[in-house]
Short mmCIF file of C-alpha atoms in Angstrom, two decimals:
data_model
loop_
_atom_site.label_atom_id
_atom_site.label_comp_id
_atom_site.label_asym_id
_atom_site.label_seq_id
_atom_site.Cartn_x
_atom_site.Cartn_y
_atom_site.Cartn_z
CA MET A 1 -6.29 -6.02 16.28
CA LYS A 2 -2.88 -4.75 15.03
CA ASP A 3 -1.55 -0.96 15.55
CA ALA A 4 1.76 0.44 14.95
CA LEU A 5 3.46 -0.79 18.07
CA ALA A 6 2.79 -4.22 16.24
CA ILE A 7 4.43 -2.89 12.58
CA HIS A 8 7.26 -1.75 14.19
CA ARG A 9 8.23 -4.42 15.77
CA TRP A 10 7.82 -7.01 13.34
CA LEU A 11 9.30 -3.95 11.20
CA LEU A 12 12.57 -4.45 13.46
CA ALA A 13 12.83 -7.83 13.90
CA HIS A 14 12.99 -7.26 10.20
CA GLN A 15 15.49 -4.97 10.31
CA VAL A 16 13.76 -2.82 8.47
CA HIS A 17 14.09 1.02 8.57
CA HIS A 18 11.27 2.83 8.64
CA GLU A 19 9.11 5.41 9.93
CA ILE A 20 6.35 5.15 12.84
CA VAL A 21 4.53 8.80 12.20
CA ARG A 22 2.17 11.02 14.63
CA LEU A 23 -0.95 11.95 12.87
CA PRO A 24 -1.54 16.04 13.44
CA ARG A 25 -5.43 14.72 14.05
CA ALA A 26 -7.14 11.73 13.53
CA MET A 27 -8.03 10.08 10.60
CA THR A 28 -11.16 8.12 9.50
CA CYS A 29 -9.79 6.41 6.51
CA SER A 30 -6.31 6.71 4.35
CA ASP A 31 -7.84 8.54 1.99
CA GLU A 32 -7.74 11.08 4.56
CA LEU A 33 -4.12 10.11 4.88
CA PRO A 34 -2.64 12.97 1.65
CA GLU A 35 -4.56 16.17 3.73
CA VAL A 36 -3.86 14.93 6.69
CA LEU A 37 -0.21 15.09 5.71
CA SER A 38 0.14 16.93 3.54
CA ALA A 39 1.33 14.90 1.06
CA SER A 40 1.22 13.84 -3.17
CA PRO A 41 -1.74 10.68 -2.95
CA GLU A 42 0.43 9.11 -4.86
CA ILE A 43 2.31 8.14 -1.82
CA CYS A 44 0.21 7.65 0.19
CA LEU A 45 -1.70 4.62 -0.03
CA GLY A 46 -5.15 2.85 0.90
CA VAL A 47 -5.96 -0.84 1.12
CA THR A 48 -9.41 -2.02 -0.82
CA VAL A 49 -11.06 -4.40 0.06
CA LEU A 50 -12.99 -6.53 -2.05
CA GLU A 51 -15.43 -8.84 -1.43
CA VAL A 52 -15.23 -11.08 -4.47
CA THR A 53 -17.95 -13.55 -6.53
CA THR A 54 -16.07 -16.65 -7.71
CA ARG A 55 -17.96 -20.07 -8.50
CA ILE A 56 -16.54 -21.23 -5.76
CA GLY A 57 -17.66 -18.30 -3.19
CA ARG A 58 -17.63 -15.80 -2.20
CA GLU A 59 -13.72 -13.68 0.03
CA PRO A 60 -11.96 -10.76 0.62
CA VAL A 61 -8.88 -9.62 -1.04
CA ALA A 62 -7.20 -6.41 -0.11
CA VAL A 63 -6.14 -4.69 -3.04
CA VAL A 64 -3.27 -2.29 -2.24
CA THR A 65 -3.00 1.05 -3.81
CA SER A 66 -2.46 4.72 -4.54
CA VAL A 67 -5.41 6.46 -2.67
CA ASP A 68 -5.71 8.24 -5.49
CA SER A 69 -6.14 5.13 -7.73
CA PRO A 70 -8.84 3.28 -6.54
CA PRO A 71 -9.10 -0.30 -7.41
CA ARG A 72 -11.80 -0.43 -10.18
CA PRO A 73 -13.83 -3.46 -9.68
CA GLY A 74 -14.25 -4.55 -13.54
CA VAL A 75 -10.57 -5.34 -13.77
CA ILE A 76 -10.62 -6.87 -10.64
CA GLY A 77 -13.21 -9.16 -11.01
CA GLY A 78 -11.63 -10.04 -14.82
CA ILE A 79 -8.32 -10.44 -12.60
CA LEU A 80 -9.79 -12.60 -10.33
CA GLU A 81 -12.64 -13.78 -12.94
CA ALA A 82 -15.40 -13.58 -10.46
CA ARG A 83 -18.79 -12.88 -11.49
CA ARG A 84 -19.33 -10.21 -8.46
CA VAL A 85 -16.86 -7.46 -6.79
CA ARG A 86 -18.32 -5.57 -4.44
CA PRO A 87 -17.17 -3.49 -0.74
CA ALA A 88 -16.21 -5.52 1.96
CA SER A 89 -18.23 -4.67 4.61
CA ALA A 90 -16.71 -2.94 7.97
CA PHE A 91 -17.26 -6.48 10.05
CA THR A 92 -15.89 -8.18 6.94
CA VAL A 93 -12.93 -6.04 6.88
CA ASN A 94 -12.78 -6.41 10.08
CA SER A 95 -12.58 -10.20 10.37
CA ALA A 96 -10.25 -10.70 7.34
CA THR A 97 -6.99 -8.42 7.79
CA ASP A 98 -7.15 -8.08 11.93
CA TYR A 99 -7.22 -3.83 11.00
CA ALA A 100 -9.75 -1.38 11.55
CA SER A 101 -11.47 -1.46 8.81
CA GLY A 102 -10.97 2.09 6.86
CA LEU A 103 -7.44 2.40 8.00
CA VAL A 104 -5.60 -0.79 6.54
CA CYS A 105 -2.16 -2.17 7.27
CA PRO A 106 -0.22 -3.80 3.34
CA LEU A 107 1.30 -5.98 6.69
CA LEU A 108 0.79 -7.59 8.81
CA LEU A 109 -2.29 -9.38 6.37
CA PRO A 110 -3.76 -13.26 7.04
CA PRO A 111 -1.76 -15.50 4.28
CA THR A 112 -5.11 -16.91 3.77
CA LEU A 113 -6.18 -13.12 3.17
CA THR A 114 -5.69 -12.75 -1.69
CA VAL A 115 -3.75 -10.06 -2.21
CA LEU A 116 -2.95 -7.93 -4.67
CA VAL A 117 -0.68 -4.33 -5.73
CA ASP A 118 -0.67 -2.36 -7.85
CA GLU A 119 1.93 -3.29 -10.51
CA ARG A 120 1.82 0.89 -10.43
CA LEU A 121 3.37 1.30 -7.46
CA THR A 122 7.34 -0.54 -8.28
CA ARG A 123 7.63 2.72 -10.01
CA THR A 124 7.03 4.81 -7.13
CA ALA A 125 11.52 5.16 -6.34
CA THR A 126 10.10 8.18 -3.10
CA PRO A 127 9.06 6.65 0.91
CA VAL A 128 4.94 5.97 0.98
CA TYR A 129 2.75 6.86 3.69
CA VAL A 130 0.40 4.44 4.68
CA PRO A 131 -2.53 3.62 8.20
CA THR A 132 -1.75 1.31 10.31
CA GLY A 133 -4.64 0.30 11.70
CA GLU A 134 -4.71 3.54 13.79
CA ARG A 135 -6.30 7.15 13.43
CA ARG A 136 -3.54 8.76 15.15
CA THR A 137 -0.14 7.59 13.35
CA ALA A 138 1.44 6.39 9.87
CA LEU A 139 3.65 4.35 8.25
CA LEU A 140 6.56 6.22 6.18
CA ILE A 141 8.49 3.10 4.48
CA ARG A 142 10.47 3.08 1.75
CA THR A 143 8.69 1.44 -1.82
CA ASP A 144 10.68 -0.92 -2.41
CA HIS A 145 10.97 -2.80 1.46
CA LEU A 146 7.27 -2.19 1.66
CA LEU A 147 6.98 -4.31 -1.94
CA THR A 148 9.50 -6.61 -1.20
CA LEU A 149 7.28 -6.89 2.68
CA VAL A 150 3.67 -7.55 1.10
CA SER A 151 2.62 -10.91 0.58
CA GLY A 152 0.82 -10.57 -2.42
CA LYS A 153 0.77 -10.49 -6.23
CA ILE A 154 1.65 -7.88 -9.22
CA VAL A 155 -1.09 -7.13 -11.41
CA ASP A 156 -2.00 -4.53 -13.34
CA LEU A 157 -4.86 -2.29 -12.37
CA THR A 158 -4.48 -0.10 -15.21
CA ARG A 159 -5.72 -2.31 -17.65
CA HIS A 160 -9.70 -2.07 -18.72
CA ARG A 161 -12.15 -4.75 -18.95
CA SER A 162 -13.11 -6.80 -21.78
CA HIS A 163 -15.88 -7.82 -23.30
CA ARG A 164 -15.53 -11.27 -22.43
CA GLU A 165 -13.79 -10.31 -18.45
CA PRO A 166 -17.41 -10.80 -15.72
CA ALA A 167 -19.73 -8.29 -14.99
CA THR A 168 -19.22 -6.00 -11.53
CA PHE A 169 -20.90 -3.98 -9.12
CA PRO A 170 -19.91 -0.41 -9.04
CA LEU A 171 -17.40 0.67 -5.88
CA ALA A 172 -20.85 2.10 -3.90
CA GLY A 173 -20.41 3.62 -0.09
#
C-alpha cells in the first residue's frame, strides 16, 4: 500500500512544495478531513472509486472531488456512457489504487486507472488537503500543483443527467 512517505518522496523528486500534516486524531475516510482539520469542506478533497459497467465490461473509475461535492452516479454514467455505476468494494478500491479504501490520494494512481477530476477544482486558488492513504496524515498542496500532477481528465460534474443518459444506481453505503 502507498503511504505518506511514498507521496512525500515522489513530490520531492518532482520539486513540488507541499506539507505532510499530522492529524490530531485518526480518520477512517476522506469525508472526515474537514472535521479533523477544522477546515472548510471545499478545500478537503477525496477520491471516490466507482465500479462502472459499460458495453465493454466492468472497470473501476476514480473521481476526484471536494468532500462536500461527491460524484453523482448519473453524471458519471453519462460521461462514460455507462450502463451501471455503483460504489466499488473496499477490495476493488485497494486493488485498483494501491491505497487503503476511503483514504485514496489522487497522486500516484496507476496509469491504467481511469481518473476523472471535478472541473470546479480548477477554480480553487487555495491549497487543499488530500488523504495520503494513512489514517493519521494528510497532504497539503496547492491546487494548481495537484491538478498538474494528477493523471486524469477534467470533467464537468455539475451537469444534470439527460433523459438519453443511461440509468444508474444511486450511491449507497
